mmCIF file of C-alpha atoms and ligand atoms in Angstrom:
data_model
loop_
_atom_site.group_PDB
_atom_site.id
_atom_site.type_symbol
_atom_site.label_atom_id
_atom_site.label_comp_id
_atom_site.label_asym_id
_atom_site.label_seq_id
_atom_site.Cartn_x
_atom_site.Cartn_y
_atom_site.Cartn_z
ATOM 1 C CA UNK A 1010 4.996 -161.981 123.459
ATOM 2 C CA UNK A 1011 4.990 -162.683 126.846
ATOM 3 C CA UNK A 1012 6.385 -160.321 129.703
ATOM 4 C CA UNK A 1013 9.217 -162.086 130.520
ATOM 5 C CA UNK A 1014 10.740 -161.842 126.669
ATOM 6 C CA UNK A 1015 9.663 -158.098 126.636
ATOM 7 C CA UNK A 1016 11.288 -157.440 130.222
ATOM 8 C CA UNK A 1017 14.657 -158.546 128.819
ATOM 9 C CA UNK A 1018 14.833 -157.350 124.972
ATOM 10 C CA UNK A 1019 14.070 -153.668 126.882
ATOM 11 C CA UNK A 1020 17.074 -154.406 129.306
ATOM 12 C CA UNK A 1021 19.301 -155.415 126.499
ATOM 13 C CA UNK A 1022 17.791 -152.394 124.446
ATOM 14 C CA UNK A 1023 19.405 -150.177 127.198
ATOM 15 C CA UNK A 1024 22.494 -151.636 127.430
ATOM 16 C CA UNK A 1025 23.115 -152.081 123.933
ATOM 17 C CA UNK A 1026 22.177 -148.059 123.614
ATOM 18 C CA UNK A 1027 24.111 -146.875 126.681
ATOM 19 C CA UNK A 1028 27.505 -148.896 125.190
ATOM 20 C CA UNK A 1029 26.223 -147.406 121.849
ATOM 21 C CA UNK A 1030 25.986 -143.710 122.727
ATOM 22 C CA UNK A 1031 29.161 -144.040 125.320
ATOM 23 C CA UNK A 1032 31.279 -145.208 121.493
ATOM 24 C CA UNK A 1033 30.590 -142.283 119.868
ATOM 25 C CA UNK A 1034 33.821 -139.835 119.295
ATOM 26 C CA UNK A 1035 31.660 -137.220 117.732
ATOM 27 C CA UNK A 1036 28.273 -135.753 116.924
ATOM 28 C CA UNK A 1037 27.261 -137.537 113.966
ATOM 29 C CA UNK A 1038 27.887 -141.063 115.025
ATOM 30 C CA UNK A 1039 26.004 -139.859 118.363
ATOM 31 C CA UNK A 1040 23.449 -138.618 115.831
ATOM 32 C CA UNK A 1041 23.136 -141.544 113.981
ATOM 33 C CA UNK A 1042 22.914 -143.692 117.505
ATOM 34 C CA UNK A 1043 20.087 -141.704 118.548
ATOM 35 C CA UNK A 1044 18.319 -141.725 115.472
ATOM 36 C CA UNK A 1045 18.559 -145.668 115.789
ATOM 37 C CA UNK A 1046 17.639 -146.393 119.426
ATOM 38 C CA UNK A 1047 15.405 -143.063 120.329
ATOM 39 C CA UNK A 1048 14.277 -142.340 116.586
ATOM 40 C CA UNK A 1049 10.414 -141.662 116.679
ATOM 41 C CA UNK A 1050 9.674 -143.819 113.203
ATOM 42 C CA UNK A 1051 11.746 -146.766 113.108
ATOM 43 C CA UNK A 1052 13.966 -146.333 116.214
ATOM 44 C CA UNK A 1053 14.348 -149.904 118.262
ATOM 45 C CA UNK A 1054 12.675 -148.604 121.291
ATOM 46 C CA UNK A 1055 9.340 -147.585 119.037
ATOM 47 C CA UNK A 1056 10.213 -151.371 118.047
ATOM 48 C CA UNK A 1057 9.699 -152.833 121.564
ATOM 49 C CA UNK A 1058 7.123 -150.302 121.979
ATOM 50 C CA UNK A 1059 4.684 -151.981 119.281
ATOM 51 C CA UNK A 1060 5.241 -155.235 120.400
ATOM 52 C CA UNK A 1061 3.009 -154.426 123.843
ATOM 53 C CA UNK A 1062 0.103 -154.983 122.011
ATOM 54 C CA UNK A 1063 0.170 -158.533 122.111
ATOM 55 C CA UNK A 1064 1.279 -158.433 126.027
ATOM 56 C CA UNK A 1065 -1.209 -160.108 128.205
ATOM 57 C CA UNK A 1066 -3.536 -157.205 128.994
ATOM 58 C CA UNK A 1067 -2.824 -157.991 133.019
ATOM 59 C CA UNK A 1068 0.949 -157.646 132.218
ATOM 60 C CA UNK A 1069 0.308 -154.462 129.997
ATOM 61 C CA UNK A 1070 0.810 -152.416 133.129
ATOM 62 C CA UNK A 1071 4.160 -153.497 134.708
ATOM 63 C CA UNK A 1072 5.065 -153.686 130.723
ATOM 64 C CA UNK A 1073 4.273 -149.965 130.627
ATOM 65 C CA UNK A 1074 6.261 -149.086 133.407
ATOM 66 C CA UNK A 1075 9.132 -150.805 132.792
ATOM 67 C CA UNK A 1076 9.125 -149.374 129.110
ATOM 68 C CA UNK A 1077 8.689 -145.722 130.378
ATOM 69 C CA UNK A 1078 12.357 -146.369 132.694
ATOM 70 C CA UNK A 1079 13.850 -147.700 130.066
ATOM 71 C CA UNK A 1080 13.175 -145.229 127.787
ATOM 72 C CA UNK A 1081 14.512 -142.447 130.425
ATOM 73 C CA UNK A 1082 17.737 -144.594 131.224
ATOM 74 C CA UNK A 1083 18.436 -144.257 127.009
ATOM 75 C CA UNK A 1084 17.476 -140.929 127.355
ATOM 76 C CA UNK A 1085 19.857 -140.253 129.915
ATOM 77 C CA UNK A 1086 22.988 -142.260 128.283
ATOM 78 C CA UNK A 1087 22.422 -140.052 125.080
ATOM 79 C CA UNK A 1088 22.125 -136.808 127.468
ATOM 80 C CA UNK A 1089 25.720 -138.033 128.763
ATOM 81 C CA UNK A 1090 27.091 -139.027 125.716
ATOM 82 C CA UNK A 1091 26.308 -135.591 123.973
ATOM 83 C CA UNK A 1092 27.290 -133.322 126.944
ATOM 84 C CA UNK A 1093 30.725 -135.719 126.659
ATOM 85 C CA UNK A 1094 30.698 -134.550 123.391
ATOM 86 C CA UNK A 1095 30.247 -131.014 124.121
ATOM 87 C CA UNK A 1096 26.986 -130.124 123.302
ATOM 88 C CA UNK A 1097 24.966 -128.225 125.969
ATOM 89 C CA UNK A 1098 20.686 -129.368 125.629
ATOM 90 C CA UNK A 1099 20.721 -127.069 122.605
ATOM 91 C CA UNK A 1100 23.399 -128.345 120.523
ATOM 92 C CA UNK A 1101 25.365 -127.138 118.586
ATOM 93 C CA UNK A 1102 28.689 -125.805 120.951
ATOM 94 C CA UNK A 1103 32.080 -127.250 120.464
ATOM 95 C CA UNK A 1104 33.137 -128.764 123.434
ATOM 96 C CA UNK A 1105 37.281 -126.956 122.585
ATOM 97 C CA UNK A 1106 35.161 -123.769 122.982
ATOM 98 C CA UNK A 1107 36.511 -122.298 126.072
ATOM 99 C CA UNK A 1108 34.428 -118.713 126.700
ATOM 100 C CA UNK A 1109 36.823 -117.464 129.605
ATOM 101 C CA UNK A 1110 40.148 -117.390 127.072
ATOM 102 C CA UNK A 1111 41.010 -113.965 126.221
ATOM 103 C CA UNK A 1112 40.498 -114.908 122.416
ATOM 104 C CA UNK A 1113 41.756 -113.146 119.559
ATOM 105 C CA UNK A 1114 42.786 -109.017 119.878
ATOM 106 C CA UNK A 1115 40.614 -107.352 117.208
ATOM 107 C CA UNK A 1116 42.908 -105.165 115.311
ATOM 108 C CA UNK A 1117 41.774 -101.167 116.590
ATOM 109 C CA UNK A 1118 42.880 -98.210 114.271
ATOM 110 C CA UNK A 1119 43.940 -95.279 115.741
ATOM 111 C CA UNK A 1120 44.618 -91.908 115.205
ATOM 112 C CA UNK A 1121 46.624 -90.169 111.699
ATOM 113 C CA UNK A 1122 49.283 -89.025 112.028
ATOM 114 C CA UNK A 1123 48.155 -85.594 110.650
ATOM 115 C CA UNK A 1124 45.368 -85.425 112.930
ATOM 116 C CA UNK A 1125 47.953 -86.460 115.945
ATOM 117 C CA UNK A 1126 49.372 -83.363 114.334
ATOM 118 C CA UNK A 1127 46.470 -81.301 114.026
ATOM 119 C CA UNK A 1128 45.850 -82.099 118.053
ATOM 120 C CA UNK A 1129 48.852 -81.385 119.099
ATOM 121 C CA UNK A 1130 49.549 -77.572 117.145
ATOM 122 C CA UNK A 1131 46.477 -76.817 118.553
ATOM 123 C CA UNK A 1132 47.328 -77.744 122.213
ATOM 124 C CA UNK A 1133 50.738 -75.598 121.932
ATOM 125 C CA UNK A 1134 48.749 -72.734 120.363
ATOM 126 C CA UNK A 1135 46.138 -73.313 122.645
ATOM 127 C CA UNK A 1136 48.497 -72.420 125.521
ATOM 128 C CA UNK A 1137 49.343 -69.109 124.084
ATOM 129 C CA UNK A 1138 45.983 -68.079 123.909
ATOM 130 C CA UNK A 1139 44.457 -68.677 120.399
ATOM 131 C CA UNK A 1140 41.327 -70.322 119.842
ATOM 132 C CA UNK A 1141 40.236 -72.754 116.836
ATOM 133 C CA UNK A 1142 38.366 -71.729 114.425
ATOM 134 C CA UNK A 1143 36.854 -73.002 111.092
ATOM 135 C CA UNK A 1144 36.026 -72.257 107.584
ATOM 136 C CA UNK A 1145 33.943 -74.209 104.800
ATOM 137 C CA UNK A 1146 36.175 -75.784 102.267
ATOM 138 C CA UNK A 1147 34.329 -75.055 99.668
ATOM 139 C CA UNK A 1148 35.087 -71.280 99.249
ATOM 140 C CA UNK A 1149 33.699 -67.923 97.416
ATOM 141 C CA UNK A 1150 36.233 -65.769 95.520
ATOM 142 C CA UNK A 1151 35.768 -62.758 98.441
ATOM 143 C CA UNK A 1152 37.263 -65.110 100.915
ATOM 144 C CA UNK A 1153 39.548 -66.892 99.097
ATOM 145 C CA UNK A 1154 40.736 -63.649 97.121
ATOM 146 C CA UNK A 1155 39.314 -60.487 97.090
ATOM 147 C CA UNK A 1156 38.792 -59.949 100.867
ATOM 148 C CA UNK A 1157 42.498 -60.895 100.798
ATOM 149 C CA UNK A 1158 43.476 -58.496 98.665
ATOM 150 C CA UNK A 1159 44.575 -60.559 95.622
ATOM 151 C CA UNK A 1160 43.053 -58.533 92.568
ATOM 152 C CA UNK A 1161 41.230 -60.198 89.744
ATOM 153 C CA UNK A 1162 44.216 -60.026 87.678
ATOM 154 C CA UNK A 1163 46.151 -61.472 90.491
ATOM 155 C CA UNK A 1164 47.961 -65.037 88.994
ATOM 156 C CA UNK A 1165 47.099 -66.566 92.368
ATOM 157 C CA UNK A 1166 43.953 -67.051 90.948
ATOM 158 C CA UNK A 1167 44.501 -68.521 87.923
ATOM 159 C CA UNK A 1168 42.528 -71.835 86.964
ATOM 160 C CA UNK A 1169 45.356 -73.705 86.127
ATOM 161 C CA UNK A 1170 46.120 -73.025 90.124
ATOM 162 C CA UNK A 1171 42.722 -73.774 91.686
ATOM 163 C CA UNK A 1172 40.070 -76.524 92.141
ATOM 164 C CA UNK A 1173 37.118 -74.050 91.021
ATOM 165 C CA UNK A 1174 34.118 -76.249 90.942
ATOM 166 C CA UNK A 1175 31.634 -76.529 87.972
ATOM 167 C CA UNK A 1176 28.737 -74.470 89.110
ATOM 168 C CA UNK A 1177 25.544 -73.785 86.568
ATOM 169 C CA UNK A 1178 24.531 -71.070 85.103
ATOM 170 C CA UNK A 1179 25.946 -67.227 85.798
ATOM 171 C CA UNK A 1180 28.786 -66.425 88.003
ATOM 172 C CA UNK A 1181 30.292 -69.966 86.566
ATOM 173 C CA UNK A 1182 33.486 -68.820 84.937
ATOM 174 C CA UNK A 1183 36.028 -69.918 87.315
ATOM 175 C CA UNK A 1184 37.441 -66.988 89.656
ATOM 176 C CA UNK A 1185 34.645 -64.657 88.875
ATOM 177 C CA UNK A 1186 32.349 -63.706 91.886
ATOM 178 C CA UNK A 1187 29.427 -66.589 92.049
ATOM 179 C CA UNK A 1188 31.916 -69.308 91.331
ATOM 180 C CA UNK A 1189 32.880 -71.288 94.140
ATOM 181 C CA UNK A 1190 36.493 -73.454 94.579
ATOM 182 C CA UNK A 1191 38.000 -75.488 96.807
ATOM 183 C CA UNK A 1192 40.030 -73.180 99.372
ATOM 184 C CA UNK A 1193 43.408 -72.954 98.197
ATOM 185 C CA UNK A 1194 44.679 -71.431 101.760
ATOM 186 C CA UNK A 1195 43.385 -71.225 105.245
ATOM 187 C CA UNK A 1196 43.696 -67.551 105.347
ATOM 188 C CA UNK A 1197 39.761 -67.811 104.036
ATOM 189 C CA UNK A 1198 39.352 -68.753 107.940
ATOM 190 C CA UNK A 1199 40.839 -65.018 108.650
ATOM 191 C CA UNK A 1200 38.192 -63.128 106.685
ATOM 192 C CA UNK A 1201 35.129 -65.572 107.974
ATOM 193 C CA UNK A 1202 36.522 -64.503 111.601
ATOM 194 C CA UNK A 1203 36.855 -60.766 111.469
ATOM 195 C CA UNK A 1204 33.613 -60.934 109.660
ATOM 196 C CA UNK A 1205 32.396 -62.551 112.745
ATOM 197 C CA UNK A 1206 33.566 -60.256 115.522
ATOM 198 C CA UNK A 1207 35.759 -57.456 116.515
ATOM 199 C CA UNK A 1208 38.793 -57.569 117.692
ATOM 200 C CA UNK A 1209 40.846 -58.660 120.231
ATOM 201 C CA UNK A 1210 41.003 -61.574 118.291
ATOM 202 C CA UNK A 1211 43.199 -64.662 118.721
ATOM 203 C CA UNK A 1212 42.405 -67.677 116.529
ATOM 204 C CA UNK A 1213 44.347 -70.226 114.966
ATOM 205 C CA UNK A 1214 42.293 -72.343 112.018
ATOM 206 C CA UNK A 1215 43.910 -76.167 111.109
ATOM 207 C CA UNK A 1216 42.320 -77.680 107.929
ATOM 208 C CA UNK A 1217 42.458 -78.846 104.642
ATOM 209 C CA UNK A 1218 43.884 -76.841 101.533
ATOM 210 C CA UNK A 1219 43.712 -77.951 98.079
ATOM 211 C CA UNK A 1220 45.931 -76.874 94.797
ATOM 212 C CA UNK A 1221 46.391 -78.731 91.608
ATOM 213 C CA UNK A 1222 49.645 -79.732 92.119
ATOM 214 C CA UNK A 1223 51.059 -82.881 90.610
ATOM 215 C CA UNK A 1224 51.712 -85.124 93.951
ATOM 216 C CA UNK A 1225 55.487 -86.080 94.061
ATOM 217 C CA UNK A 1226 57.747 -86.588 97.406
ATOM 218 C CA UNK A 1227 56.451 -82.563 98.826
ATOM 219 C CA UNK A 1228 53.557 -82.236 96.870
ATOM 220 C CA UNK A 1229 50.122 -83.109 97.130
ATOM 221 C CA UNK A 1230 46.791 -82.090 96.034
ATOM 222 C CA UNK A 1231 45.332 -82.025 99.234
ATOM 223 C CA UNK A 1232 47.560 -80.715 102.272
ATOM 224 C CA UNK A 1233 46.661 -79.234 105.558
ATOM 225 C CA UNK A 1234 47.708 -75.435 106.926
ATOM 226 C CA UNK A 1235 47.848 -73.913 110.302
ATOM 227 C CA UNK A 1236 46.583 -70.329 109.632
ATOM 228 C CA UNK A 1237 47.343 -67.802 112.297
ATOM 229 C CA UNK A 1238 46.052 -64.615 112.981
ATOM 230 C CA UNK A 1239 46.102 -61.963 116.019
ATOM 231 C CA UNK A 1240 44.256 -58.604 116.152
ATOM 232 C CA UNK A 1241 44.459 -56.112 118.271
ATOM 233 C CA UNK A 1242 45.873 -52.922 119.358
ATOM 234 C CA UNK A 1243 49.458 -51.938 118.978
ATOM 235 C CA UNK A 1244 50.537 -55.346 117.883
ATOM 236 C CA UNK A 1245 53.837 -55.522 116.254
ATOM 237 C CA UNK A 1246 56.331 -58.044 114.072
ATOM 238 C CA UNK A 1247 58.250 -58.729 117.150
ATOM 239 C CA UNK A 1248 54.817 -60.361 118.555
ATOM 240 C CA UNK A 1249 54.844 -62.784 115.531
ATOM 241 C CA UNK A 1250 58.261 -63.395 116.065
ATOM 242 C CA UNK A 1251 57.702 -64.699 119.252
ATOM 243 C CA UNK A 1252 54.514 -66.389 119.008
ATOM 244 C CA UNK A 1253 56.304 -68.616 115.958
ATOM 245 C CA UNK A 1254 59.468 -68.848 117.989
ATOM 246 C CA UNK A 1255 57.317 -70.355 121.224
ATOM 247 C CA UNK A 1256 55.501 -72.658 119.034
ATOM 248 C CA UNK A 1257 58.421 -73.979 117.203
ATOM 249 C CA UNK A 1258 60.324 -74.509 120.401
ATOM 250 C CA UNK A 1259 57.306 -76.693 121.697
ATOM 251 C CA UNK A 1260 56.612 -78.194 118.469
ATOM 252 C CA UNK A 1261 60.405 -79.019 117.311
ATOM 253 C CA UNK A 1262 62.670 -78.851 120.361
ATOM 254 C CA UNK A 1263 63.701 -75.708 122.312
ATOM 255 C CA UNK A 1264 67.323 -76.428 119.976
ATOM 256 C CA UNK A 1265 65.276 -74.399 116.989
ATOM 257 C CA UNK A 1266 65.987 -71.108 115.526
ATOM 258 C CA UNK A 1267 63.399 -69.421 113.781
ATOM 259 C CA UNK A 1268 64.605 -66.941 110.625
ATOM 260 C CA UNK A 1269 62.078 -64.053 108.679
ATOM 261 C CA UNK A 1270 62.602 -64.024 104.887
ATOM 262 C CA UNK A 1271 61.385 -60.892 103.566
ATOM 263 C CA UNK A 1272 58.560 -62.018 101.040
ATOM 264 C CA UNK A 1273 55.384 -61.212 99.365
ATOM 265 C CA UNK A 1274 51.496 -61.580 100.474
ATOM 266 C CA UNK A 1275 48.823 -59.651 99.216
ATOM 267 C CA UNK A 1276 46.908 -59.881 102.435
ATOM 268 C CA UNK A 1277 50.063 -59.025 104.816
ATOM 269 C CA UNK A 1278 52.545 -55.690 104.810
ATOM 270 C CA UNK A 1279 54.866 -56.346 105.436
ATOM 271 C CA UNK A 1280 55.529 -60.399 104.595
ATOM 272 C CA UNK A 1281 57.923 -62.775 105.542
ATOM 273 C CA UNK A 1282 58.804 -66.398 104.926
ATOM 274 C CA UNK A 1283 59.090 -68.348 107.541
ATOM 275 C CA UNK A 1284 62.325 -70.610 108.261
ATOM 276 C CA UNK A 1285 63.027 -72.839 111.549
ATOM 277 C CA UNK A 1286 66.548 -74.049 112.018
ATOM 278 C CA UNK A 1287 66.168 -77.835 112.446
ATOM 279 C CA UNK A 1288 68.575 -80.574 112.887
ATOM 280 C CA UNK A 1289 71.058 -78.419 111.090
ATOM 281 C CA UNK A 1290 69.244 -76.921 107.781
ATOM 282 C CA UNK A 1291 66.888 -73.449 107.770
ATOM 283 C CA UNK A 1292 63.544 -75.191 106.743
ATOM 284 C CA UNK A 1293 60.542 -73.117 104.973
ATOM 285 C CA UNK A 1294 57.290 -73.783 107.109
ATOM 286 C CA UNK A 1295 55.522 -70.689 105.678
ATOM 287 C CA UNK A 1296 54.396 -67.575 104.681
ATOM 288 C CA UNK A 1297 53.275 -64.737 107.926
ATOM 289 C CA UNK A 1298 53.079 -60.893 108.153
ATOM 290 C CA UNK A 1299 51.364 -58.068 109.077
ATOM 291 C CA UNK A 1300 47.540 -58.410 108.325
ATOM 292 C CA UNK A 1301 47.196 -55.542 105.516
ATOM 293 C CA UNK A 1302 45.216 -52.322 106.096
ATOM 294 C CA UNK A 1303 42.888 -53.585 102.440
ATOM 295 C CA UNK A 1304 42.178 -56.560 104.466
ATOM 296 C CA UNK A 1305 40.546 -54.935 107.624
ATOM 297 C CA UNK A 1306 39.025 -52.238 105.344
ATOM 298 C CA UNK A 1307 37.186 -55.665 103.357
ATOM 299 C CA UNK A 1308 35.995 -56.828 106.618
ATOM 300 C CA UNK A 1309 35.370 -53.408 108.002
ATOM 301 C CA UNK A 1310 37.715 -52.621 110.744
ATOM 302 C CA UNK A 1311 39.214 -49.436 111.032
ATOM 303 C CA UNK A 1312 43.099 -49.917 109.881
ATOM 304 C CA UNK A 1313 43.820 -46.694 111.842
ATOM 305 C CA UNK A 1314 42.920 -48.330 114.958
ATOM 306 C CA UNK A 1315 43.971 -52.061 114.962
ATOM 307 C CA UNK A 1316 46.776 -53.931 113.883
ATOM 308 C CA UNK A 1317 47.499 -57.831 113.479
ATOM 309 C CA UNK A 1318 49.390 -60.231 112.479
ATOM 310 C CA UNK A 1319 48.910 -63.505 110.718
ATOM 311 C CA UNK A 1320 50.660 -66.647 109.445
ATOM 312 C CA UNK A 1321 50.236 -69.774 107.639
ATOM 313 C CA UNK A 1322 52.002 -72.989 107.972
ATOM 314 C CA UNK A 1323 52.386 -76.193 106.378
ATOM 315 C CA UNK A 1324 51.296 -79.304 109.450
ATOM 316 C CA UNK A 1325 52.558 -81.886 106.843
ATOM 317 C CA UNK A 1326 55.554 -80.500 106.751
ATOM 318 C CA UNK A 1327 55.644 -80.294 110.577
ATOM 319 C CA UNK A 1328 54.625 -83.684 110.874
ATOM 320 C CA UNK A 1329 57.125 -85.140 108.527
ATOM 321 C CA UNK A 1330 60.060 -83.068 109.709
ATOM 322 C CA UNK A 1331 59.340 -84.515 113.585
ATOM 323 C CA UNK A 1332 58.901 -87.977 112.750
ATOM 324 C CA UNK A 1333 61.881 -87.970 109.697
ATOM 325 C CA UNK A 1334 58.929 -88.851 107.180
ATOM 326 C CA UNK A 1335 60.388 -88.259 103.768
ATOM 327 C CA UNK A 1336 57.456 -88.604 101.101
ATOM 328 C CA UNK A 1337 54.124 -86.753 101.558
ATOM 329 C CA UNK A 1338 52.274 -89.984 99.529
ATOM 330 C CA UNK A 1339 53.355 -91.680 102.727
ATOM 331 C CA UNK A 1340 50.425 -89.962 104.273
ATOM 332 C CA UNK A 1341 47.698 -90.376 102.518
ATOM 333 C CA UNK A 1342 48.799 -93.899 100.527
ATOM 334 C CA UNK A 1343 46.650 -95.627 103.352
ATOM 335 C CA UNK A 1344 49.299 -98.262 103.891
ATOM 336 C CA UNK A 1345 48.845 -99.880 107.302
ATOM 337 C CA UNK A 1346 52.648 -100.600 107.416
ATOM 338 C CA UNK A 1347 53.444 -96.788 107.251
ATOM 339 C CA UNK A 1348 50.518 -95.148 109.687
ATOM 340 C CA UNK A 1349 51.352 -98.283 111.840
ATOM 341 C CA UNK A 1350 54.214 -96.843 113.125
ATOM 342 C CA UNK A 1351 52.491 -93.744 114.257
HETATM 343 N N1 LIG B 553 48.211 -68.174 102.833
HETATM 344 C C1 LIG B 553 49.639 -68.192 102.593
HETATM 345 C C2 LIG B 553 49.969 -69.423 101.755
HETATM 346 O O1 LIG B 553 49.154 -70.273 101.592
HETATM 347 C C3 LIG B 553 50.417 -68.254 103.859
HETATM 348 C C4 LIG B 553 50.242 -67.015 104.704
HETATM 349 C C5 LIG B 553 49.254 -66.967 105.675
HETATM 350 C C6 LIG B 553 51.049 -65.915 104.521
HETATM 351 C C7 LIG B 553 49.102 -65.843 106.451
HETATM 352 C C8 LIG B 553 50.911 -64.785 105.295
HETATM 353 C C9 LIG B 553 49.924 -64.751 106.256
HETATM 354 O O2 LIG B 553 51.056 -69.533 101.222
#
């Protein structure tokens, strides 16, 4: 072949590949373009490429020159064409990708509403002075029961009316000491204090309670108390009063009227129910009283020399009273439409 003929099938070679590479709409067809001008086997430019061999050896230089520039000019058409395309040196990036758009929100959780709840009880209480504490829910009978005074006979502690848990071996009949359950009340959280340290003490404990209750629009298995409980000298019902009245007001709106039922604990003397005037009804949030002298003698204080008070209330029914919620399930059906609005 002489030079001349080799000269011009490389300049055609680049123009056909530059017009080649600047038709392609999309990767493959670029693809397939480069595979048949630049491809290393049977691509057109290896073509020309063989055909040097029968150059005139005196030509063979200018020949190899003029090859090397026209393999960069193809080179540089299919650079162009791809980065047209969209593809930075490494492939592979759509060219509609635009990295400074805000792109899509990911979707955040936030916070229960029961735990909003929790929070917030324990700011208000907080405020007045009481400190968090916490229990294990996994309880002994002595704090669940004896330490509070319910007797072994006591129905309370019945296993039709308790998670007890199926331990091995001695101590497993359910209620007996050795057995363990799932706390049925916070006031567990009172004994685990005062066993802790001497008065003055001013804690309030927010967790989970469990009873075997068959869940319906106010029931549930699982529920959560606030558990309140103030030791000291000289303190008297009228303190309750007012600590409950206080909270309410900052819970519920300062419109609320709080009301004592005269009730029944075995761990308080005397006991009350406790009912808050909302939005036109007397609601029951819970049980409070007068911690009884058996309970300080269980944890060793002397009952001649302190007094206290304690209470227990229901946060789910705090929570659904403020935000009109009318079903327990609600809470704990894990329905993004319901906690969505919270
Ligand atoms: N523990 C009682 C209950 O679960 C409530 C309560 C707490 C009553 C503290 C009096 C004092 O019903």
């Amino acid at each position: 072949m002489s030079l001349q003929d080799f000269l011009s099938s490389l300049d055609s070679l680049v123009a056909d590949a530059s017009r080649a590479f600047e038709a392609c709409s999309d990767a493959d067809t670029l693809e397939e373009a480069r595979v048949q001008y630049l491809g290393q086997k049977s691509g057109a430019l290896r073509d020309i490429q063989k055909q040097m061999g029968g150059i005139d050896p005196a030509d063979r230089k200018t020949a190899g020159m003029q090859l090397n520039q026209s393999k960069t000019a193809i080179q540089d058409a299919f650079n162009e064409a791809k980065s047209r395309l969209g593809q930075n040196e490494d492939g592979g990036i759509d060219s509609t990708f635009d990295p400074s758009l805000p792109g899509h929100h990911p979707v955040l959780g936030h916070v229960h509403p029961i735990t909003q709840t929790i929070e917030h009880l324990m700011e208000i209480m907080g405020r007045m002075g009481f400190e968090a504490a916490e229990g294990p829910e996994v309880e002994d009978p002595w704090h669940n029961f004896v330490a509070l005074n319910i007797p072994e006979d006591h129905p309370a502690r019945d296993p039709l009316d308790n998670f007890y848990l199926a331990t091995a071996g001695k101590g497993s009949v359910p209620g007996e000491e050795g057995s363990q359950l799932l706390r049925s009340q916070t006031s567990t959280v009172q004994i685990r204090v005062m066993e802790d340290k001497q008065p003055p003490i001013r804690v309030i404990s927010l967790g989970r309670v469990y009873r075997p209750d068959a869940p319906d629009a106010t029931h549930f298995p699982m529920f959560h108390q606030m558990e309140g409980l103030l030791v000291d000298r000289n303190v008297t019902m009228a303190n309750l009063k007012t600590v409950l009245r206080v909270f309410a007001e900052n819970y519920l709106g300062t419109d609320v009227e709080i009301r004592f039922r005269p009730s029944f604990f075995p761990f308080t003397e005397p006991s009350v129910e406790v009912d808050f005037y909302w939005n036109g009804n007397w609601v029951e949030f819970g049980g409070a009283g007068m911690v009884d002298p058996n309970v300080f003698e269980a944890v060793g204080y002397d009952p001649d020399e302190y007094s206290g008070f304690a209470f227990g209330l229901g946060v789910e029914r705090l929570c659904m009273r403020r935000h009109g919620i009318t079903d327990i399930r609600d809470l704990y059906s894990g329905d993004l439409r319901f906690l969505k609005q919270f």
